PDB file of C-alpha atoms in Angstrom:
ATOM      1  CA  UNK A  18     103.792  79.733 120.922  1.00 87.00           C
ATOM      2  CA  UNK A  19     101.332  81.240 118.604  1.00 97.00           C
ATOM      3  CA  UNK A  20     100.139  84.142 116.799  1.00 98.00           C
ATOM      4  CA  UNK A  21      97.234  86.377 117.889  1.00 98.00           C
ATOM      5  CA  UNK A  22      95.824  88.598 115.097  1.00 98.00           C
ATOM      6  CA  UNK A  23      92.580  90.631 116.237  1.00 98.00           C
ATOM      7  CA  UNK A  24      90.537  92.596 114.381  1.00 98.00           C
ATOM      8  CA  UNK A  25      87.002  92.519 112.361  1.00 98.00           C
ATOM      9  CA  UNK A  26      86.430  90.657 109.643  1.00 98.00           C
ATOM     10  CA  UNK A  27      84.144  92.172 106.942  1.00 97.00           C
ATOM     11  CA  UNK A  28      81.398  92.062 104.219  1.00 97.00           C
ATOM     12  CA  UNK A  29      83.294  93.353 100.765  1.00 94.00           C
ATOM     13  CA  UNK A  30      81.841  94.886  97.585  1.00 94.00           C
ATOM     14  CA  UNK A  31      84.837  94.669  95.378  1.00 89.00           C
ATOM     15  CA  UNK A  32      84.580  97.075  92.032  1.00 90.00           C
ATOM     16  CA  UNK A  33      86.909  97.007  89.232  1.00 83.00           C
ATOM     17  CA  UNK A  34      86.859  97.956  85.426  1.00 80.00           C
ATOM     18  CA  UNK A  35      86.114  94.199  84.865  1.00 78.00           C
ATOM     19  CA  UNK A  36      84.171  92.604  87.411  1.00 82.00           C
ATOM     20  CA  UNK A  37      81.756  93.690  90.974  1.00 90.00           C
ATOM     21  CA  UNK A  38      81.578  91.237  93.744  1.00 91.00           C
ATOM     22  CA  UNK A  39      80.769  90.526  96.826  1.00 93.00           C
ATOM     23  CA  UNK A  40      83.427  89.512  99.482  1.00 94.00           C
ATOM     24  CA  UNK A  41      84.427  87.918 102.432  1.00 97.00           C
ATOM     25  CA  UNK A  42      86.872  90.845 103.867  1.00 96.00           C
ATOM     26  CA  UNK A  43      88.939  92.534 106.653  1.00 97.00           C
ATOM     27  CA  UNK A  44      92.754  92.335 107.957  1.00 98.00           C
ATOM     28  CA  UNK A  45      92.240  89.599 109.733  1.00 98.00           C
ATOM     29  CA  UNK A  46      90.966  87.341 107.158  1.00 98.00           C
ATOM     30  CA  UNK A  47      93.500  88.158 104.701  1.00 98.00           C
ATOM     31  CA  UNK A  48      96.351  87.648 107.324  1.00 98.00           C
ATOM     32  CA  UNK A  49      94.957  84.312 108.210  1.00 98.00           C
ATOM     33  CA  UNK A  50      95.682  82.771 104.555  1.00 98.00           C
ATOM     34  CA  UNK A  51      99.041  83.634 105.106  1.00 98.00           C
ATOM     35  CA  UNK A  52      99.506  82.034 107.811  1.00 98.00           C
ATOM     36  CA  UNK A  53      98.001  78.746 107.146  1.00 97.00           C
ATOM     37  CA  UNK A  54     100.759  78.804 104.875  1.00 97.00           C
ATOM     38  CA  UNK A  55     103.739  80.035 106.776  1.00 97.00           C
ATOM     39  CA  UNK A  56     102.493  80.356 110.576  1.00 97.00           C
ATOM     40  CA  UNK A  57     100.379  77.241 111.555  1.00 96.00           C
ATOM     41  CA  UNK A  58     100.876  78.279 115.239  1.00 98.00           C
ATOM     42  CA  UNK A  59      97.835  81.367 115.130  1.00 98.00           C
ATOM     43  CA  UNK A  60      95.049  82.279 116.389  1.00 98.00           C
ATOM     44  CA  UNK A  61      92.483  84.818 114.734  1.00 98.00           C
ATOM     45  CA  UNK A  62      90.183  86.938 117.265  1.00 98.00           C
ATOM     46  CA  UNK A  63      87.485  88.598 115.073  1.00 98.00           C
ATOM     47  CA  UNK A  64      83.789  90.432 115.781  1.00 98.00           C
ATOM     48  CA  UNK A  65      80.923  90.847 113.729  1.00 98.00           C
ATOM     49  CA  UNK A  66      77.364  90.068 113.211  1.00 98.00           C
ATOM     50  CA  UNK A  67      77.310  87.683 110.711  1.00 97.00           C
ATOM     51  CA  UNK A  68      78.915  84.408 111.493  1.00 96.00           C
ATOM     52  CA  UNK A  69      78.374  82.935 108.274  1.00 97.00           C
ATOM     53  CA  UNK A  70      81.828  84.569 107.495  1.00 98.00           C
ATOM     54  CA  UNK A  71      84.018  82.736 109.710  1.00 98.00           C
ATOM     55  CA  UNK A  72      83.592  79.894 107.367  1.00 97.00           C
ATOM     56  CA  UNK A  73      85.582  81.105 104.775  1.00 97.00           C
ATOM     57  CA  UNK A  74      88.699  80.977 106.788  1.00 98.00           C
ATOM     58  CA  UNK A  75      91.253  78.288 105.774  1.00 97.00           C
ATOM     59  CA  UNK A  76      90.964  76.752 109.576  1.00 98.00           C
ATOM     60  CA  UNK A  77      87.431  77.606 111.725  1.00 97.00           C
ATOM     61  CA  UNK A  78      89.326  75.441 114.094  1.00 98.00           C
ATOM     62  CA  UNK A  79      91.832  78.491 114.737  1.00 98.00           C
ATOM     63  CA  UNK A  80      89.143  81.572 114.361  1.00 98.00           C
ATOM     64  CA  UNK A  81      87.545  82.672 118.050  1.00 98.00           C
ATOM     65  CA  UNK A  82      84.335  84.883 117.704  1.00 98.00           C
ATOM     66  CA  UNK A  83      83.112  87.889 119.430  1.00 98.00           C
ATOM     67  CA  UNK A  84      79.700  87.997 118.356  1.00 98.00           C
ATOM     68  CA  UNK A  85      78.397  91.741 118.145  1.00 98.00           C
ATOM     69  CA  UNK A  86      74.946  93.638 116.861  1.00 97.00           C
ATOM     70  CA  UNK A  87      76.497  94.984 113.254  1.00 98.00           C
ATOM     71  CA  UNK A  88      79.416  94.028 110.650  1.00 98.00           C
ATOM     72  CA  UNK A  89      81.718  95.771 108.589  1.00 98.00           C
ATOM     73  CA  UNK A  90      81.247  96.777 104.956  1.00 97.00           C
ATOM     74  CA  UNK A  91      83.241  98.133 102.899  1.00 96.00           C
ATOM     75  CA  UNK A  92      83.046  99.118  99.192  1.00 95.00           C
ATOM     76  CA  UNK A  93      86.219  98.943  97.315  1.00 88.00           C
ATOM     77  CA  UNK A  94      86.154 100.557  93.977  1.00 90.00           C
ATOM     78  CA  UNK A  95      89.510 100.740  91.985  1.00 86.00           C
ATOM     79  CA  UNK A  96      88.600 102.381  88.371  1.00 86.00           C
ATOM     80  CA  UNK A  97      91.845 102.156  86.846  1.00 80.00           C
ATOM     81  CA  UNK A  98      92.428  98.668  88.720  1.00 60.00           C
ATOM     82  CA  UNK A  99      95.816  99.756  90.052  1.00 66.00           C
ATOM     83  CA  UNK A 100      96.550 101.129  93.385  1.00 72.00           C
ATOM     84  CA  UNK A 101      94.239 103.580  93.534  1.00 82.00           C
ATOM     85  CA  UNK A 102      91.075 102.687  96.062  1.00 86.00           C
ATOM     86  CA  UNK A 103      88.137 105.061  96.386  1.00 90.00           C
ATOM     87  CA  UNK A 104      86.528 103.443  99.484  1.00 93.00           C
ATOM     88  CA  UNK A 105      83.339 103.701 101.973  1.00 96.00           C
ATOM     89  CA  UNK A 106      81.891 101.726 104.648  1.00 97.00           C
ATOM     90  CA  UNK A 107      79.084 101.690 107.035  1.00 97.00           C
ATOM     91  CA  UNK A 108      81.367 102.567 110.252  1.00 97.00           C
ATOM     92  CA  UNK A 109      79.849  99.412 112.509  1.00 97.00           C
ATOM     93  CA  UNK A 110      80.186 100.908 116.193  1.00 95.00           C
ATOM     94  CA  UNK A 111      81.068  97.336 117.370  1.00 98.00           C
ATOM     95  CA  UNK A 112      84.151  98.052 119.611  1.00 98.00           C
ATOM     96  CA  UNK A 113      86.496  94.958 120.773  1.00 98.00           C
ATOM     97  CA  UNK A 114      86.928  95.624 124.902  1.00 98.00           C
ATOM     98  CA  UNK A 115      88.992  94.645 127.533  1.00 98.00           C
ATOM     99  CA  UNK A 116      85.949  92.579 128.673  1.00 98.00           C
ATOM    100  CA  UNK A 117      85.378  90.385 124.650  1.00 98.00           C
ATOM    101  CA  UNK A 118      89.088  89.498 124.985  1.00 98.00           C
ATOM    102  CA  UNK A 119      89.339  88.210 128.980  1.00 96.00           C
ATOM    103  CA  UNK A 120      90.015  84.518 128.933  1.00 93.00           C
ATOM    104  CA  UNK A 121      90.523  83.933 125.000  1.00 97.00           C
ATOM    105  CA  UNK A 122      94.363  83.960 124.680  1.00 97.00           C
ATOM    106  CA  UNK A 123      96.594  81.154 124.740  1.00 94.00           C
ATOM    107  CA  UNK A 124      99.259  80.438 127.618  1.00 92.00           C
ATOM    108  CA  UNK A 125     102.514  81.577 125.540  1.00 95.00           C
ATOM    109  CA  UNK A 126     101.920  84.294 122.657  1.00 97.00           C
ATOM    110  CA  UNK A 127     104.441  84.591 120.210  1.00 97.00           C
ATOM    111  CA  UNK A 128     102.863  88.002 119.184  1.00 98.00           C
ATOM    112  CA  UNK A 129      99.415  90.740 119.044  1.00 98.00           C
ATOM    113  CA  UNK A 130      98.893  92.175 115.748  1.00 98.00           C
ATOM    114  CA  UNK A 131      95.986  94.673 115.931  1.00 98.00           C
ATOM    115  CA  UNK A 132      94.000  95.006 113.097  1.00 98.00           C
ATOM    116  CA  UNK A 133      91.735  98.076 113.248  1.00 98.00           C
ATOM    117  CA  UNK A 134      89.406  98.819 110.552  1.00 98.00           C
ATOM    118  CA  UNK A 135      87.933 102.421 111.921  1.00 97.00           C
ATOM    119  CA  UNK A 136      88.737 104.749 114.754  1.00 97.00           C
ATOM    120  CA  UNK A 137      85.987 102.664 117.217  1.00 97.00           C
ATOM    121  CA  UNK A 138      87.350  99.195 116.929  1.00 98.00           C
ATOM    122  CA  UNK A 139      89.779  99.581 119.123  1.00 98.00           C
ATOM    123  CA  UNK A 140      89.545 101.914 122.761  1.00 97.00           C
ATOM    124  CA  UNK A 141      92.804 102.451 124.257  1.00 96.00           C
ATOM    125  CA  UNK A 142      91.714 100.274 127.519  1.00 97.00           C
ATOM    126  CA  UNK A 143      91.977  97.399 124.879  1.00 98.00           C
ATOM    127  CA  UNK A 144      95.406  98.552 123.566  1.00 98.00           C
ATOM    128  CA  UNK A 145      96.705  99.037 127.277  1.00 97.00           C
ATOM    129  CA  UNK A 146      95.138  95.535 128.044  1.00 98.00           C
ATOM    130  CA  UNK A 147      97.055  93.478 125.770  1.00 98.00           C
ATOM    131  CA  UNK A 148      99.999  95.768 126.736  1.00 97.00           C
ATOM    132  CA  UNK A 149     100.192  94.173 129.738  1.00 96.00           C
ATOM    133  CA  UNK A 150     100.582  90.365 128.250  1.00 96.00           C
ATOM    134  CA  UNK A 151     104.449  91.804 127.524  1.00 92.00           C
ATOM    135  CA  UNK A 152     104.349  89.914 124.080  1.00 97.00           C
ATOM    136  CA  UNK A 153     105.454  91.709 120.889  1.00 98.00           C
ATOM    137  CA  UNK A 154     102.788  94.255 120.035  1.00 98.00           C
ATOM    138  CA  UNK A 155     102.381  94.381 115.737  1.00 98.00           C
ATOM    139  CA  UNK A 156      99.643  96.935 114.546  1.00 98.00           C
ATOM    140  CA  UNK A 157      98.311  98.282 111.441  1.00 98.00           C
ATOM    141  CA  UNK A 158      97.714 102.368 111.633  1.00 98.00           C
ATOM    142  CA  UNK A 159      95.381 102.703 108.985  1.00 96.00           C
ATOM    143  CA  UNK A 160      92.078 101.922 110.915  1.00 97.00           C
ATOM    144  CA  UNK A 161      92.962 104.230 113.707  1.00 98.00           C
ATOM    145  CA  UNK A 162      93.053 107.183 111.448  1.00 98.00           C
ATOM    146  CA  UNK A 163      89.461 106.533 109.889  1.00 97.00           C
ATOM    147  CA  UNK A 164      86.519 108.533 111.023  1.00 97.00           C
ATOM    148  CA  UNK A 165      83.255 108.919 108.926  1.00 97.00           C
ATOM    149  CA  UNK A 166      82.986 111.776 106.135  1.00 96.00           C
ATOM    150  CA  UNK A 167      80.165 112.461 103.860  1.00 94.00           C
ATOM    151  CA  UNK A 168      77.118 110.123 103.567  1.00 94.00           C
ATOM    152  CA  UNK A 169      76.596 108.119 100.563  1.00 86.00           C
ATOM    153  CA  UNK A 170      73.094 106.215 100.698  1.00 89.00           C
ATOM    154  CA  UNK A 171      73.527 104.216 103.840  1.00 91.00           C
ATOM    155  CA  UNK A 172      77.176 104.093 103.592  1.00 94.00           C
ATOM    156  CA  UNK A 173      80.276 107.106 104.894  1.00 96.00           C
ATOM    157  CA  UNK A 174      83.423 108.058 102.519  1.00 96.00           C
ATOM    158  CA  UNK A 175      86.778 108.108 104.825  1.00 96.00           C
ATOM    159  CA  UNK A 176      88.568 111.182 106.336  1.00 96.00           C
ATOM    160  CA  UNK A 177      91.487 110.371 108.293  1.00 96.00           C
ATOM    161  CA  UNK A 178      92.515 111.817 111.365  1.00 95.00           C
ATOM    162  CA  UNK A 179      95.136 111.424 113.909  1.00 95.00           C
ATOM    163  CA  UNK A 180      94.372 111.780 117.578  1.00 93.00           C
ATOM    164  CA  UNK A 181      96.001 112.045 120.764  1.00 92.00           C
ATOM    165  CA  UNK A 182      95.099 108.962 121.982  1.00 93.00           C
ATOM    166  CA  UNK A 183      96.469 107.064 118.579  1.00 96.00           C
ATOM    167  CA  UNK A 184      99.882 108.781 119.862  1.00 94.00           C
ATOM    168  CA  UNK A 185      99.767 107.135 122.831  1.00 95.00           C
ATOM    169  CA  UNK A 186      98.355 103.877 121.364  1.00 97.00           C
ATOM    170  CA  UNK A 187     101.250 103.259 118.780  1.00 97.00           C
ATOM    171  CA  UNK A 188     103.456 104.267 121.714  1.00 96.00           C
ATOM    172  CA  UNK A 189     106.670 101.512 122.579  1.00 97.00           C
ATOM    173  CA  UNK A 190     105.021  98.694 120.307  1.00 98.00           C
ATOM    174  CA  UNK A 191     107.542  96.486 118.220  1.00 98.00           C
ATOM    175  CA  UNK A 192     106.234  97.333 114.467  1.00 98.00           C
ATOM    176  CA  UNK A 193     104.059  99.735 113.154  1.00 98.00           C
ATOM    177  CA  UNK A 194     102.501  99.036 109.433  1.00 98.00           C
ATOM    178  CA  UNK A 195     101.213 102.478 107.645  1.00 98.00           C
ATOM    179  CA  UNK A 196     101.664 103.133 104.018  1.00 96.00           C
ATOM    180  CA  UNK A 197     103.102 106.849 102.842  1.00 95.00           C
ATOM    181  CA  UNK A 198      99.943 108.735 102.772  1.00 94.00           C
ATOM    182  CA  UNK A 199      99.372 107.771 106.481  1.00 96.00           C
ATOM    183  CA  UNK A 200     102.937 108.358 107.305  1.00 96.00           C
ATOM    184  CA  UNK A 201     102.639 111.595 106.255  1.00 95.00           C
ATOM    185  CA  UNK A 202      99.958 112.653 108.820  1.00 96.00           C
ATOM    186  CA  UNK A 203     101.589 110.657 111.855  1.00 96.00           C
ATOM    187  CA  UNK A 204     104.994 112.793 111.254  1.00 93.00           C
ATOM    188  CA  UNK A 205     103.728 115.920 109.792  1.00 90.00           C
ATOM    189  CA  UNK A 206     104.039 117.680 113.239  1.00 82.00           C
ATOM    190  CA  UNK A 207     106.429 114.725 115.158  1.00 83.00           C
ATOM    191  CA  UNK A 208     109.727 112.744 114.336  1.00 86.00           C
ATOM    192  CA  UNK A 209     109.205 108.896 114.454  1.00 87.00           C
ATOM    193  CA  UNK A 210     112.055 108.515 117.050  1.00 90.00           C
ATOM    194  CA  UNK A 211     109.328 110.014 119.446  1.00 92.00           C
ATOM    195  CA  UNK A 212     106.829 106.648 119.139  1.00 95.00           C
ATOM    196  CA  UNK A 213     109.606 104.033 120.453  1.00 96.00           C
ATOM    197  CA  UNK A 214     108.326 101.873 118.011  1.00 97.00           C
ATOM    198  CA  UNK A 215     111.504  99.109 116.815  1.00 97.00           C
ATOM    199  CA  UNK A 216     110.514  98.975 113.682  1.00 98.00           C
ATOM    200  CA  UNK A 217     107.961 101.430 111.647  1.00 98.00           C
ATOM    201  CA  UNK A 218     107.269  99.854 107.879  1.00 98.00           C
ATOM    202  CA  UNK A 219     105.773 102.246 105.202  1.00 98.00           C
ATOM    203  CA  UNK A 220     104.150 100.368 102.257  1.00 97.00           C
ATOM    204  CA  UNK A 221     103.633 102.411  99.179  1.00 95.00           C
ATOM    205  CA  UNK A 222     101.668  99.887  96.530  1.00 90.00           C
ATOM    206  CA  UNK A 223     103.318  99.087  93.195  1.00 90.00           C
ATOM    207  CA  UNK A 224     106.283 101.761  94.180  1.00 94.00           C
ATOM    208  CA  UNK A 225     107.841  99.258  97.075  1.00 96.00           C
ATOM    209  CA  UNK A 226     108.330  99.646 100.989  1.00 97.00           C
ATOM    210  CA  UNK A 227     110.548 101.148 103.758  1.00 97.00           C
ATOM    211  CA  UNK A 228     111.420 100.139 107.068  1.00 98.00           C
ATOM    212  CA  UNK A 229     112.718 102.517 109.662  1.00 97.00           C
ATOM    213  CA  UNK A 230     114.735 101.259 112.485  1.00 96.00           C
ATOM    214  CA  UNK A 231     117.940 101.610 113.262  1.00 93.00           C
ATOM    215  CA  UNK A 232     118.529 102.212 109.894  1.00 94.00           C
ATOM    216  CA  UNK A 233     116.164 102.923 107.026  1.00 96.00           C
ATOM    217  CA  UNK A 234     115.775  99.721 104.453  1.00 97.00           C
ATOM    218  CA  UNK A 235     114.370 100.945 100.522  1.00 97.00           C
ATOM    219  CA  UNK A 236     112.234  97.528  99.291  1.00 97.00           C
ATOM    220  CA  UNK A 237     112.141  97.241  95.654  1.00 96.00           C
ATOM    221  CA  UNK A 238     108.524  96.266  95.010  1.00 95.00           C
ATOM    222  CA  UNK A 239     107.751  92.365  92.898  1.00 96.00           C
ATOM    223  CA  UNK A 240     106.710  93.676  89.688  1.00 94.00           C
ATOM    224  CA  UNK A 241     103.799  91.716  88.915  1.00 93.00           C
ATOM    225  CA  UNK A 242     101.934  92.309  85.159  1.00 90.00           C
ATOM    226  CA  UNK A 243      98.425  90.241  85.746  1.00 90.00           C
ATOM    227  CA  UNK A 244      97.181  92.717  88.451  1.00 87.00           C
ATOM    228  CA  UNK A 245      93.597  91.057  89.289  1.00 86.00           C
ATOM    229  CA  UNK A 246      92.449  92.271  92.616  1.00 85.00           C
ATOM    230  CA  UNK A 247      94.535  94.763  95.171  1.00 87.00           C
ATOM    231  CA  UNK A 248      92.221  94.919  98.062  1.00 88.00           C
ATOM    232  CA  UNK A 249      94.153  93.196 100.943  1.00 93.00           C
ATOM    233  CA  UNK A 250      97.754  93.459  99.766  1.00 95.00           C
ATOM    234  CA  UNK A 251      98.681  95.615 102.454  1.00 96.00           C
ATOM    235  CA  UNK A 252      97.241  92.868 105.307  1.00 97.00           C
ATOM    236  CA  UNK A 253      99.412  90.179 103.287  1.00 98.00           C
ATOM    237  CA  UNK A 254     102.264  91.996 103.198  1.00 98.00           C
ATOM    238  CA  UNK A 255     101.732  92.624 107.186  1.00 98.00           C
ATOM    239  CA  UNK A 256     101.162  89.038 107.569  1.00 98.00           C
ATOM    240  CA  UNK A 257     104.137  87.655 105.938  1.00 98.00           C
ATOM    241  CA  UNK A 258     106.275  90.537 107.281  1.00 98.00           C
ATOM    242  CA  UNK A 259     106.055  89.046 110.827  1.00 98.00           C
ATOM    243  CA  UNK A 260     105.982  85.261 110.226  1.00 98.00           C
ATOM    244  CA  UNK A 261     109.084  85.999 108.631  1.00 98.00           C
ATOM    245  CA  UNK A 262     109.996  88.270 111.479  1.00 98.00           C
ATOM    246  CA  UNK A 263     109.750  86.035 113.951  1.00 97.00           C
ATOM    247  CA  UNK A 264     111.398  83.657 112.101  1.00 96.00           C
ATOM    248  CA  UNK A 265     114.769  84.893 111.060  1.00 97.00           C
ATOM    249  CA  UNK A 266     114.853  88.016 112.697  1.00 97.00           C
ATOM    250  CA  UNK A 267     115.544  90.142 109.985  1.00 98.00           C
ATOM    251  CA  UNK A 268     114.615  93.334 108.728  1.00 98.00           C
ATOM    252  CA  UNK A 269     115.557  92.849 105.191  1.00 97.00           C
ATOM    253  CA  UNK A 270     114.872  88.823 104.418  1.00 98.00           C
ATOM    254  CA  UNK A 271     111.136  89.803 106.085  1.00 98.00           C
ATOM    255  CA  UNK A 272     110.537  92.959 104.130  1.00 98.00           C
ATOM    256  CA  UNK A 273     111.656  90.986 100.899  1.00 98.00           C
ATOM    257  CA  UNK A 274     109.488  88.120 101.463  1.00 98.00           C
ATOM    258  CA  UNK A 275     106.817  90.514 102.308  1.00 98.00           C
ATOM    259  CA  UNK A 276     107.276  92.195  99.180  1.00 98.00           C
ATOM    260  CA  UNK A 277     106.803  88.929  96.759  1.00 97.00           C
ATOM    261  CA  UNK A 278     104.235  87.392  98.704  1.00 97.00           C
ATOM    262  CA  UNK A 279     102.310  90.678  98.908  1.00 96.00           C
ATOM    263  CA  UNK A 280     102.829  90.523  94.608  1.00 96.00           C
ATOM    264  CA  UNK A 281     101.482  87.409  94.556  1.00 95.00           C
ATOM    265  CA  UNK A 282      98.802  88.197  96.069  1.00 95.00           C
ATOM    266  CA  UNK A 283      98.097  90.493  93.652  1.00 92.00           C
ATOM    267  CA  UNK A 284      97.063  87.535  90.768  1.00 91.00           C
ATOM    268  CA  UNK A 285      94.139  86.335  92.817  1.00 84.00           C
ATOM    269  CA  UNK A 286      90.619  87.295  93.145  1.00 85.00           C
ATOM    270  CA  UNK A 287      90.564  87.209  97.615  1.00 90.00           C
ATOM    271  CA  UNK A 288      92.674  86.403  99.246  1.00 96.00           C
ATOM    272  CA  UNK A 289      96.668  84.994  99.008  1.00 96.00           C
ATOM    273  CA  UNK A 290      96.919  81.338  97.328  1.00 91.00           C
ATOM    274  CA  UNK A 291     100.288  79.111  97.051  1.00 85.00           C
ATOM    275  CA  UNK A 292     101.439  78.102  94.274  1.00 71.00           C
ATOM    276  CA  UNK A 293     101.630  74.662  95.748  1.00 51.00           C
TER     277      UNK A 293
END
């Protein structure tokens, strides 16, 4: 049984009060770290341009490419290097279809988690597609929402915007990952009971998490005081969330794990690192 995570991986210009450099990015890549460590059993489906990027993933072995005509970049500038993120990219139109993904899965899937990283990544033939497998469906709002704003140089801040179609997307999947900001938009005109989603988990940086299911769990958040680099917490915390998930089965030992790992993260230049 394995793991499929999908979604672009990226070009990074990370910028904080110390330090600029240039990154090796994107859900996908950040999720696959944690894995390595606490999911052997996954597969990584990414796109992009520039294959020189798949080789810093921890396994190659376990990375399947979609080659496509651009890649993702993103600048990530935190000022105060806290949670804070003023962020552009260059919106690649390089859509993952129905079509890149025929013929890549494995025989018994353990779980999707959908990684979008703009509003185009992702059409909702795709979604519907891997609908159909009838494997747990895990996906990350944020990228949905993201549409190009005002041009900078060669490069487009963010406005976020929720469509019809996302509605439909997020629609009877097992766990939805959005942090409060996002939250707000998806339920500023709906309740969350409409989405049939089992489990909808709201990250909100250095102030902790919530999951709404049944019930609604409050996560304290790991206080952590050598805050290097945030950029990819959120995909980490995802990460860990469901290997746990899938693991124990519950709400509260995942979201806790989730929550330290995700602080841990937090240390490191990249991406997560053991301790080991």
């Amino acid at each position: 049984m394995t793991i499929v995570s999908i979604g672009p991986v990226t070009q990074d210009l990370i910028i904080t009060k110390n330090k600029k450099e240039s990154k090796t990015g994107g859900a996908v890549y950040f999720q696959s770290f944690v894995f390595e460590e606490f999911y052997l059993d996954y597969l990584i489906v990414t796109n992009c341009s520039d294959t020189g990027l798949i080789k810093d993933f921890p396994d190659k072995s376990k990375v399947k490419l979609i080659e496509k005509d651009e890649t993702h970049y993103f600048i990530n500038d935190y000022p105060n290097n806290d949670d804070f993120r003023i962020q552009s990219s260059n919106f690649a139109n390089i859509s993952i279809t129905k079509k890149d993904l025929e013929n890549v899965f494995p025989e018994n899937i353990d779980a999707f988690i959908i990684n979008p990283l703009n509003a185009f990544d992702f059409p909702k033939e795709t979604i519907d597609y891997l609908k159909s497998f009838n494997a747990p469906i895990f996906m990350s709002l944020q990228g949905f929402l993201r549409y190009p704003n005002e041009k900078i140089g060669d490069k487009y801040s963010i406005k976020l915007k929720l469509t019809s179609d996302v509605k439909d997307i997020i629609r009877d999947i097992d766990g939805l990952f959005l942090d409060e900001s996002e939250a707000l938009i998806l339920f500023e005109n709906s309740d969350c009971k409409e989405f049939n989603i089992n489990e909808i988990i709201i990250t909100n940086g250095s102030k902790g998490s919530r999951v709404i299911s049944d019930d609604e769990y409050k996560i304290e958040a790991v206080k952590n005081d050598n805050v290097v680099d945030s950029t990819g917490c959120g995909d980490t915390y995802m990460a860990a969330y469901i290997s746990k998930k899938l693991t124990s089965k519950s709400i509260l030992k995942s979201a806790n794990f989730a929550s330290k790992i995700a602080s841990d993260k937090l240390s490191f230049f990249g991406p997560f690192k053991s301790d080991n």
